[in-house]
Tab-separated table of C-alpha atoms and ligand atoms in Angstrom:
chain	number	residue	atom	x	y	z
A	187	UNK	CA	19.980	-5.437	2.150
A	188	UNK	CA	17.536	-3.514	-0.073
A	189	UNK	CA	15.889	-6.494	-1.125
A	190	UNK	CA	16.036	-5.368	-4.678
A	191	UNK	CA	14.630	-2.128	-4.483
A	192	UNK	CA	16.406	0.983	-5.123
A	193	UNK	CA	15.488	2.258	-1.945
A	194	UNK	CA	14.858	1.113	1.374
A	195	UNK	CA	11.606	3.099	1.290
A	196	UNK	CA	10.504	1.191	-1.996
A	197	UNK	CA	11.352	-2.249	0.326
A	198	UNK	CA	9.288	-0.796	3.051
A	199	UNK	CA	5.858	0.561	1.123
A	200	UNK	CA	5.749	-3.395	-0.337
A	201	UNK	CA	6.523	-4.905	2.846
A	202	UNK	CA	3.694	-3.409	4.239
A	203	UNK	CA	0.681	-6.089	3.825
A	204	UNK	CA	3.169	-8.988	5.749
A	205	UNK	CA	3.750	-5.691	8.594
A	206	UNK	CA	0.005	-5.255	9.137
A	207	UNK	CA	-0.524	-8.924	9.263
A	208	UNK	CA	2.257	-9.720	11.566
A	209	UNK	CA	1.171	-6.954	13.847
A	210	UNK	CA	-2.336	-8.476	14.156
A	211	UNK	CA	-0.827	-12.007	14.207
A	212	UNK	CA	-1.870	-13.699	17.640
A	213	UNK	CA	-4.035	-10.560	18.692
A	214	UNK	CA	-7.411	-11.588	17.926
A	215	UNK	CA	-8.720	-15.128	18.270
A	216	UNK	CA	-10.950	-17.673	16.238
A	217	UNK	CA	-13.891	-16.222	18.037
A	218	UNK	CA	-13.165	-12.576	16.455
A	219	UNK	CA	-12.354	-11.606	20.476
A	220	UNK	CA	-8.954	-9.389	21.032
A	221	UNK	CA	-6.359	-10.746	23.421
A	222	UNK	CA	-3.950	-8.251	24.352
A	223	UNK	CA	-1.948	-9.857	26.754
A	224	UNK	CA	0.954	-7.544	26.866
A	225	UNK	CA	-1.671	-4.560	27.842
A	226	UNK	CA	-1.048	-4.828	31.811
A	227	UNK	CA	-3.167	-2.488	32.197
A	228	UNK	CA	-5.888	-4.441	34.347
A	229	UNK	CA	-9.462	-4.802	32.923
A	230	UNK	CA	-10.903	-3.518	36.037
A	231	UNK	CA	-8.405	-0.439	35.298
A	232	UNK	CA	-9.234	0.130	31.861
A	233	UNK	CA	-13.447	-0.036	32.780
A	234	UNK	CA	-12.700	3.657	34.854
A	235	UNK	CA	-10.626	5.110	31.828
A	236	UNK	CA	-13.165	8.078	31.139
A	237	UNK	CA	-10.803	9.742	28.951
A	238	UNK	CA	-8.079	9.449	26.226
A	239	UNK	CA	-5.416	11.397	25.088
A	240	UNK	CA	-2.993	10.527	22.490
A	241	UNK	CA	0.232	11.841	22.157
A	242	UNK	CA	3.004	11.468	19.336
A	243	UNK	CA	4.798	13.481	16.229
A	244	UNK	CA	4.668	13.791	12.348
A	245	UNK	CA	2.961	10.749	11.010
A	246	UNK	CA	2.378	8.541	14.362
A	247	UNK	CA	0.217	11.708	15.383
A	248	UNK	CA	-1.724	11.485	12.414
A	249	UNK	CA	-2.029	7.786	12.702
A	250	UNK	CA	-3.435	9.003	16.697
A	251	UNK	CA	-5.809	11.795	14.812
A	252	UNK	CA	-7.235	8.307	12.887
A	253	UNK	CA	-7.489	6.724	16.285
A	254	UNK	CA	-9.370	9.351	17.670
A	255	UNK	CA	-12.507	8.426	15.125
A	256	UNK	CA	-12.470	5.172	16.201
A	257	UNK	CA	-11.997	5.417	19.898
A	258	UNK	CA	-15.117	7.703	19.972
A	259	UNK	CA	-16.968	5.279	17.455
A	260	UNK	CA	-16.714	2.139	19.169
A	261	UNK	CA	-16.085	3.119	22.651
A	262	UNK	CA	-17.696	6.274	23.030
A	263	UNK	CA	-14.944	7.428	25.363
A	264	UNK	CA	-13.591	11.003	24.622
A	265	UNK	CA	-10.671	10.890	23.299
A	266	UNK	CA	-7.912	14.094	22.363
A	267	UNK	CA	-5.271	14.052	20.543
A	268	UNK	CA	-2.246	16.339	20.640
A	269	UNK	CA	1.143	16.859	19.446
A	270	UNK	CA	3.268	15.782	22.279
A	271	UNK	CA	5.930	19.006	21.492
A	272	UNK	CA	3.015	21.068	22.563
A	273	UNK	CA	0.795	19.011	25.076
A	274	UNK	CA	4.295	19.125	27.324
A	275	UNK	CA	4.290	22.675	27.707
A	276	UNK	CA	0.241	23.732	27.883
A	277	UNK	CA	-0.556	22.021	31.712
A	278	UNK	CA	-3.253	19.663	30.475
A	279	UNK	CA	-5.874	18.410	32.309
A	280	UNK	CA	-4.985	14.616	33.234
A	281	UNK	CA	-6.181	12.065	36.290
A	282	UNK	CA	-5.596	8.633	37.514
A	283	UNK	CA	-8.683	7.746	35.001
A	284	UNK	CA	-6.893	9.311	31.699
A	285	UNK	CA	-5.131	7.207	29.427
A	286	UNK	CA	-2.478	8.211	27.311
A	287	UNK	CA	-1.410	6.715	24.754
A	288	UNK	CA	2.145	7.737	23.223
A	289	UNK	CA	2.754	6.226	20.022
A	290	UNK	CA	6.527	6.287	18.560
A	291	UNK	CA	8.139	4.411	16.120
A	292	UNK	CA	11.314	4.728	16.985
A	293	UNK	CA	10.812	4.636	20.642
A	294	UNK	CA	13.070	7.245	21.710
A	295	UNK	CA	11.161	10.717	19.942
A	296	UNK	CA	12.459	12.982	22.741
A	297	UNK	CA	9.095	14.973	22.620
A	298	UNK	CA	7.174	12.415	23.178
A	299	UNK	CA	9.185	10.864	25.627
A	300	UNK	CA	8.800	14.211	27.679
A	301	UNK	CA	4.900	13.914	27.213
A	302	UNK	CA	4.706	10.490	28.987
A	303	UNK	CA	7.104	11.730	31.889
A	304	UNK	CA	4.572	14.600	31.768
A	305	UNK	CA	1.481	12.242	31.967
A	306	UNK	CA	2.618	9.738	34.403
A	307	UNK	CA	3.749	12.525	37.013
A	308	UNK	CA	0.243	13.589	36.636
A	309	UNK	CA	-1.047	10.236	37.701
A	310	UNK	CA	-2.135	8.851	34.027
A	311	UNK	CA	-1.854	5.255	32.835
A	312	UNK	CA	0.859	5.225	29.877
A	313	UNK	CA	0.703	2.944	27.292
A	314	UNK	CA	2.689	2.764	24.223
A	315	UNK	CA	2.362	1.889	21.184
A	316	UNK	CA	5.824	1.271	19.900
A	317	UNK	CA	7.640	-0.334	17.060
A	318	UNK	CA	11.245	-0.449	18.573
A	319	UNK	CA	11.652	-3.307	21.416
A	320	UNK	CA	13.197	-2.202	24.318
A	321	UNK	CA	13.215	1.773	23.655
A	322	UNK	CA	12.919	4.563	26.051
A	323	UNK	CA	9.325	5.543	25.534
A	324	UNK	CA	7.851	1.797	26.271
A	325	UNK	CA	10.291	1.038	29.476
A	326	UNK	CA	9.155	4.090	30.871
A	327	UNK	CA	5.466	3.738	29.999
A	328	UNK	CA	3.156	1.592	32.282
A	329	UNK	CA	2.164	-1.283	28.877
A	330	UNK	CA	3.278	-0.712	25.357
A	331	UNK	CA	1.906	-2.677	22.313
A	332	UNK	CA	4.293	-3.350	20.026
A	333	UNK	CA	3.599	-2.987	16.520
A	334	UNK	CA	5.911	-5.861	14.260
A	335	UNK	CA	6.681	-3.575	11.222
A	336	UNK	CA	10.121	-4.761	11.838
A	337	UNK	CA	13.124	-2.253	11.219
A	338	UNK	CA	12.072	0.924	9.590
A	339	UNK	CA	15.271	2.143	7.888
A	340	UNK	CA	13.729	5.173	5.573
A	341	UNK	CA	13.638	8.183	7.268
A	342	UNK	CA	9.883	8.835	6.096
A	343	UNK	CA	7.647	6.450	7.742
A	344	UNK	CA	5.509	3.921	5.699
A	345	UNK	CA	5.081	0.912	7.145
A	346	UNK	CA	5.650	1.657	11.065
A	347	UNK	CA	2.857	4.253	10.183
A	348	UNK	CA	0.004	1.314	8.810
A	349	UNK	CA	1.165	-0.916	11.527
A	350	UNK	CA	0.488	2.008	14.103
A	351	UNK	CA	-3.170	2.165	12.631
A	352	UNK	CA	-3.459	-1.534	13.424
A	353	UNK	CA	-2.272	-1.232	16.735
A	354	UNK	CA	-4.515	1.521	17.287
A	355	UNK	CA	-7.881	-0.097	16.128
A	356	UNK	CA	-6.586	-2.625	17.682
A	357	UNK	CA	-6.639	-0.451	21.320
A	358	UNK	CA	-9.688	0.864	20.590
A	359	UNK	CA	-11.855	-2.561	19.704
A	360	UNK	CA	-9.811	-3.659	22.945
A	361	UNK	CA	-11.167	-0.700	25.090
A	362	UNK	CA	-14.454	-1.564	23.622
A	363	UNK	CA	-14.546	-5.202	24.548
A	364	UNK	CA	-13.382	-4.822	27.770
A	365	UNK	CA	-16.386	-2.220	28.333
A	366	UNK	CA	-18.958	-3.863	26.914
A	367	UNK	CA	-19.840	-0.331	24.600
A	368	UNK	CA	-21.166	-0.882	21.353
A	369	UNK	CA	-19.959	-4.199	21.274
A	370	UNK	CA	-22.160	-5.783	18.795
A	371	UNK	CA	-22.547	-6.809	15.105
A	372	UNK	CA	-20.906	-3.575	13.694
A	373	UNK	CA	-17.550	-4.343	15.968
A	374	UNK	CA	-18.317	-8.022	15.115
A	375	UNK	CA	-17.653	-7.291	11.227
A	376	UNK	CA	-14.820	-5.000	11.788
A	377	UNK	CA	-12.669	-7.451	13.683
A	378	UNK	CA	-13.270	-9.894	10.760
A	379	UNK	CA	-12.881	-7.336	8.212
A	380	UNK	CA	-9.101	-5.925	10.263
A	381	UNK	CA	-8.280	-9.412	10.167
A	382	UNK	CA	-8.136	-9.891	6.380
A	383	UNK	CA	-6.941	-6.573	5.330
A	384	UNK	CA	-3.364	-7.295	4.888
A	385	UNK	CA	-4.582	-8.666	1.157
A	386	UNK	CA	-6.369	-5.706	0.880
A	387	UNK	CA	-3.177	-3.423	0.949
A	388	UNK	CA	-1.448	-6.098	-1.067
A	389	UNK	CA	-3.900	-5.318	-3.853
A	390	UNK	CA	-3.336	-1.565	-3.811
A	391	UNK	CA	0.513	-2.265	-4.111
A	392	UNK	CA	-0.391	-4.370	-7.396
A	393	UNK	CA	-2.261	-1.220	-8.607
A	394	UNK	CA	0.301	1.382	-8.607
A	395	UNK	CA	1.553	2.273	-11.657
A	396	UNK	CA	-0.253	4.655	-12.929
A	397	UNK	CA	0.152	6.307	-9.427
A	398	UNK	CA	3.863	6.780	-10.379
A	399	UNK	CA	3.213	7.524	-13.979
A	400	UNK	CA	0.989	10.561	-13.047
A	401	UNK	CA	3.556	11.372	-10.102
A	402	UNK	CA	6.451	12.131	-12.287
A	403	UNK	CA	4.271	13.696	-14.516
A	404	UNK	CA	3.828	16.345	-11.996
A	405	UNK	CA	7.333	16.624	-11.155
A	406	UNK	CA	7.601	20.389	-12.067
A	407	UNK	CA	4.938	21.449	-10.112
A	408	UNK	CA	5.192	24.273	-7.266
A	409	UNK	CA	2.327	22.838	-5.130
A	410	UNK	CA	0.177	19.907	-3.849
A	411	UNK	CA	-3.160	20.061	-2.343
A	412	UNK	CA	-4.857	17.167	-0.550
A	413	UNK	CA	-8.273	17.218	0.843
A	414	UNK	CA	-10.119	14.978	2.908
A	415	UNK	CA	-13.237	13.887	5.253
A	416	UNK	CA	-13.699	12.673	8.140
A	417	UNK	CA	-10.689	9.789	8.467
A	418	UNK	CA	-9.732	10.798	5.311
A	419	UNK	CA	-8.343	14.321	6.618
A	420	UNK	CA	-5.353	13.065	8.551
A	421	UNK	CA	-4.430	10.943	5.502
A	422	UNK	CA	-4.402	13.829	3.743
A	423	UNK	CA	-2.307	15.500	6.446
A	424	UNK	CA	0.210	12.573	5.841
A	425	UNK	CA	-0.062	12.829	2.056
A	426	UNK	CA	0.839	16.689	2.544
A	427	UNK	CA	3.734	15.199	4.787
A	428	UNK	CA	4.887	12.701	2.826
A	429	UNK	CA	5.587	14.822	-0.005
A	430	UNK	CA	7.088	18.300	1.832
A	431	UNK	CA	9.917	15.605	3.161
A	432	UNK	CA	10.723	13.554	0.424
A	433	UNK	CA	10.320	16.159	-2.986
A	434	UNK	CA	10.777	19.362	-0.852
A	435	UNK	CA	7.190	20.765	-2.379
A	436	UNK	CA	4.650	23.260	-0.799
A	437	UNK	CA	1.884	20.105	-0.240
A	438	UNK	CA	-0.571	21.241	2.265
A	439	UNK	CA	-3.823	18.860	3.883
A	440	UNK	CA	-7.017	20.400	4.757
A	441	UNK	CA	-9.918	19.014	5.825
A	442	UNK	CA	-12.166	19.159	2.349
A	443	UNK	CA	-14.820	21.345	4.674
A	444	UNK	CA	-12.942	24.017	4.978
A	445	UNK	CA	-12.016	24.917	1.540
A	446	UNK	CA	-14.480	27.710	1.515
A	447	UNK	CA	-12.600	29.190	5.117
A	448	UNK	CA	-9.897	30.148	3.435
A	449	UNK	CA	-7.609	27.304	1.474
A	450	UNK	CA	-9.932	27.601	-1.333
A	451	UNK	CA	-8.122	30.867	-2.304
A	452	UNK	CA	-4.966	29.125	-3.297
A	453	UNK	CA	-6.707	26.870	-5.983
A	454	UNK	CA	-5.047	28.332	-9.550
A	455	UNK	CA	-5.191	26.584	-13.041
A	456	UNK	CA	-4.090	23.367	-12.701
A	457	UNK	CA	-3.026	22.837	-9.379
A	458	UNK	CA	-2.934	19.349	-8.530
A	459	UNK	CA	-5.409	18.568	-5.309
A	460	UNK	CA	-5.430	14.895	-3.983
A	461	UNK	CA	-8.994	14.042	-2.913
A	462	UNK	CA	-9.580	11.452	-0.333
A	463	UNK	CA	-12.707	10.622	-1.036
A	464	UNK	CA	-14.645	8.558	1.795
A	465	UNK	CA	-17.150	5.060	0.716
A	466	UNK	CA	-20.477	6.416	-0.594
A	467	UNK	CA	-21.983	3.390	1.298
A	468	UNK	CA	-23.518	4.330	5.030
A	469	UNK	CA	-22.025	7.155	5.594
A	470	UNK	CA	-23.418	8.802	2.140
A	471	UNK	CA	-23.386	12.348	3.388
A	472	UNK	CA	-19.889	12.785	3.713
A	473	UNK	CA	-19.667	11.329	0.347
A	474	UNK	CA	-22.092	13.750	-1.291
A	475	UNK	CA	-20.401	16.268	0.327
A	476	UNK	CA	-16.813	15.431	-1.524
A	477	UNK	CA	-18.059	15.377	-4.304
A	478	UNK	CA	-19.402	19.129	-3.871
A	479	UNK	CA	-16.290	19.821	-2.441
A	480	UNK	CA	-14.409	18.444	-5.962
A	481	UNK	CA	-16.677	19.982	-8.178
A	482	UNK	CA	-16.291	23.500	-6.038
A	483	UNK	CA	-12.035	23.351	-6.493
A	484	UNK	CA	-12.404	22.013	-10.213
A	485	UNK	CA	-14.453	24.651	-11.155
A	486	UNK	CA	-11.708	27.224	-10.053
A	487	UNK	CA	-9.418	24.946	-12.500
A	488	UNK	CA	-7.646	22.309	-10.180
A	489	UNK	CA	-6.002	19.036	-11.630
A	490	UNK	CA	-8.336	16.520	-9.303
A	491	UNK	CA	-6.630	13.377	-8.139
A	492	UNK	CA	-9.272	11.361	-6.598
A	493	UNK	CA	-8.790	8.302	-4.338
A	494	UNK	CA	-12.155	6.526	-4.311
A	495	UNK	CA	-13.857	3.340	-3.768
A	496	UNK	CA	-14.307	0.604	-6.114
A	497	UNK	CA	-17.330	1.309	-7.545
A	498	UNK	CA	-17.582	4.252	-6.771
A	499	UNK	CA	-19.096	5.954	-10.052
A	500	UNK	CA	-20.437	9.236	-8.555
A	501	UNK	CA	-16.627	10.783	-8.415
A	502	UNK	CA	-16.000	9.795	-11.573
A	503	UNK	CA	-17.459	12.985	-14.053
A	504	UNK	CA	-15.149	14.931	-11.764
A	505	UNK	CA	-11.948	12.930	-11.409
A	506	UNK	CA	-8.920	14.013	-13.828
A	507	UNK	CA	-7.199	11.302	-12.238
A	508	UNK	CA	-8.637	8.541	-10.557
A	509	UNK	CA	-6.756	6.412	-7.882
A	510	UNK	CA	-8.649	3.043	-6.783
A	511	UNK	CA	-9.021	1.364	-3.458
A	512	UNK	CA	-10.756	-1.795	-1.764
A	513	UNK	CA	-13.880	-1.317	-0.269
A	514	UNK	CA	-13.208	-1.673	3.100
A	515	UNK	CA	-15.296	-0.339	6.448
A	516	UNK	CA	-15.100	3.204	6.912
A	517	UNK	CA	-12.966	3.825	10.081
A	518	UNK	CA	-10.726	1.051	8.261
A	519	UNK	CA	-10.206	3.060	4.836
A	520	UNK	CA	-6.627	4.614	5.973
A	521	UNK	CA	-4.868	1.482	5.542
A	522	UNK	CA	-5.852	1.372	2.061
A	523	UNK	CA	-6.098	5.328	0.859
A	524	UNK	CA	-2.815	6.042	2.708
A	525	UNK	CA	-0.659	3.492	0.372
A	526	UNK	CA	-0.797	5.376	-3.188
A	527	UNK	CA	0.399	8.664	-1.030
A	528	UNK	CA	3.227	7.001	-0.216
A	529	UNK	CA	4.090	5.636	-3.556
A	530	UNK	CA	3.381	9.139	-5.406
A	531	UNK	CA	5.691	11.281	-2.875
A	532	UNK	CA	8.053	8.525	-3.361
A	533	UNK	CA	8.175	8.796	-6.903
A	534	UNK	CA	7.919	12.560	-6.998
A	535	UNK	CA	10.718	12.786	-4.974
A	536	UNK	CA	12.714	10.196	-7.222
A	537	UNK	CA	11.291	12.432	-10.574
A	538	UNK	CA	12.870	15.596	-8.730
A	539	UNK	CA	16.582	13.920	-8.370
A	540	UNK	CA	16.117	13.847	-4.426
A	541	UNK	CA	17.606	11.496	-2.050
A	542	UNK	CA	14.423	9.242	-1.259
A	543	UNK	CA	16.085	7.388	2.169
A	544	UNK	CA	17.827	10.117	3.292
A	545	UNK	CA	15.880	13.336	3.095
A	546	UNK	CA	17.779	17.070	3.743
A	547	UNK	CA	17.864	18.237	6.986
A	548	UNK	CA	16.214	15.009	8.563
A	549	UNK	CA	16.778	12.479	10.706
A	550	UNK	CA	15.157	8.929	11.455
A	551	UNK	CA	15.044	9.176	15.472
A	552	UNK	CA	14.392	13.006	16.815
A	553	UNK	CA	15.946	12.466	20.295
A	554	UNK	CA	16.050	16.559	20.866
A	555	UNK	CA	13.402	18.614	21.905
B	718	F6R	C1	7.579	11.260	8.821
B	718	F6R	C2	8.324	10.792	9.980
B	718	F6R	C3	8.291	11.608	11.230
B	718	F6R	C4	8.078	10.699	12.452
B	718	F6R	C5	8.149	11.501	13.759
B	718	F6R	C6	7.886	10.647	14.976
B	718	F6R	O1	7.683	10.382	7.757
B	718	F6R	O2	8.946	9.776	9.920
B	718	F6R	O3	7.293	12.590	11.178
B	718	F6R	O4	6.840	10.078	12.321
B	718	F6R	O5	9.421	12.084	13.858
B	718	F6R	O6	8.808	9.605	15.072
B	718	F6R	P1	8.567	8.373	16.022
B	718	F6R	O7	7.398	7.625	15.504
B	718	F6R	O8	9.841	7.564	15.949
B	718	F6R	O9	8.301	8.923	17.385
């Protein structure tokens, strides 16, 4: 039932290029237009949203902090995101014009569950996005869209997590279309670009084993770092996350700005810190600014594990380690950078004896508050 792999997780990281391209499959025509069909959320409806707010846990809310980037991008609609444990319990501000968006795996995350019921007796439109057919959070939401990762049996999301990135650039270009905002060449060359990235994971999968050589190199370590920019930061939230459930290590994600606030202080003589480093095309000033950032942490003696761009050369003087990804559109990057994560914590965890499916003191489906 493993497929071959030693773990279910190992099955699960390489079935990840047929996941995202199932859950695009049928979404977006020969035209490059999106057809959600299973969105009954009326067009008319979704013209008056004037404001988003995205609910979920662990790594679905850090697959809804990526969203946020691109909701704002392409629609220009504000959008929030919140963990749904504490967005329950804080009265938040919500109207007949909000949309929420809960996204769950599993389908039946009790805290998320009781931020929907919280939503909709507000008035807001629900809709999920949801890998599990049939679960409690999309029957009781007002539209889900599925994502078609199929079963997830690790207990550490991989795959649900890409496909939830899909689905959620996938809700944003929709929002956008329907509106009319910013719908132009840029959104144009995204849609084509979404629609062929499925061989762009497929080639980071074929590129990983140095990522697991240098993983179990570092299996004695105390501590992790990861750093990131822009959509970078969440995946290094979910890097950090990754790794604190499967090899039970201090791994902590920061956005790379505020080093010098504070997380800076931590850096000691070859602590490993996993840099996400963003494309140095268009948006070049978050790129010069990484690389300040990685000179400033391997100055004060850090190991630096970059993640960069093909082609990339600038990072390179820097890099102790260098990780390579696809060039792919900026707001699109975290289906790429978040892949050799996966595969180091994976193999960290493996290097440190630990039970990669079945981590301590987890479970796959949190259905208590
Ligand atoms: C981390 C992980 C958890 C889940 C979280 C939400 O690898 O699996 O953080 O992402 O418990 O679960 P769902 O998506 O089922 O609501």
């Amino acid at each position: 039932e493993k497929g071959g792999y030693d773990y279910f997780m190992l099955k699960e990281i390489a079935e990840q290029p047929k996941a995202v391209a199932d859950t695009l499959l049928g979404r977006i025509d020969a035209a490059g237009s999106l057809t959600l069909d299973e969105v009954r959320i009326g067009a008319a409806e979704l013209r008056e949203v004037d404001k988003v707010v995205i609910v979920a846990c662990g790594t679905a809310f850090h697959a809804g902090l990526i969203a946020k980037y691109a909701i704002e991008h392409w629609t220009r609609i504000p959008c929030e995101v919140e963990l749904a444990s504490e967005f329950r319990y804080r009265d938040p501000i919500l109207d007949r014009q909000t949309l929420v968006v809960a996204i769950s795996q599993s389908g039946e995350t009790m805290d998320t569950l009781m931020a929907l019921r919280h939503a909709r007796e507000q008035g807001a439109r629900v809709l999920a996005i949801c890998n599990t057919n049939g679960s409690t959070i999309p029957r009781e939401s007002d539209a889900v869209l599925y994502t078609h990762a199929g079963p997830e049996v690790a207990v550490a999301s991989t795959k649900a997590f890409l496909t939830q990135l899909v689905a959620c650039y996938l809700v944003a270009l929709y929002l956008g279309q329907v509106r009319g905002t910013k719908w132009g060449d840029e959104i144009r060359d995204v849609v084509r670009e979404l629609s062929r990235i499925s061989r762009e994971v497929e080639r980071v999968l074929e590129t990983m084993e140095p990522v697991r050589e240098l993983a179990r190199s570092l299996a004695d370590k105390d501590t992790v770092l990861f750093l990131g920019r822009h959509v970078g930061y969440p995946v290094a939230l979910e890097g950090a996350l990754k790794l604190k459930e499967l090899a039970y290590m201090h791994a902590e994600g920061f956005a790379a700005g505020e080093l010098k606030h504070g997380p800076i202080a931590l850096i000691e003589e070859d602590m490993p810190v996993v840099v996400v480093a963003p494309s140095p095309r268009g948006r070049s000033v978050l790129h010069d600014k990484i690389v300040s950032n990685i000179q400033e942490i391997r100055a004060r003696g850090a190991r630096t594990i970059v993640v960069a761009e093909e082609g990339d050369e600038a990072v390179v003087p820097y890099a102790d380690h260098l990780i390579r990804i696809p060039v792919t559109p900026t707001l699109l990057q975290p289906l790429v950078s978040t892949v050799p994560l996966q595969v180091f914590a994976c193999e960290l965890a493996t290097a440190r004896g630990n039970e990669v499916d079945q981590p301590r003191n987890l479970a796959k489906s949190v259905t208590v508050e």
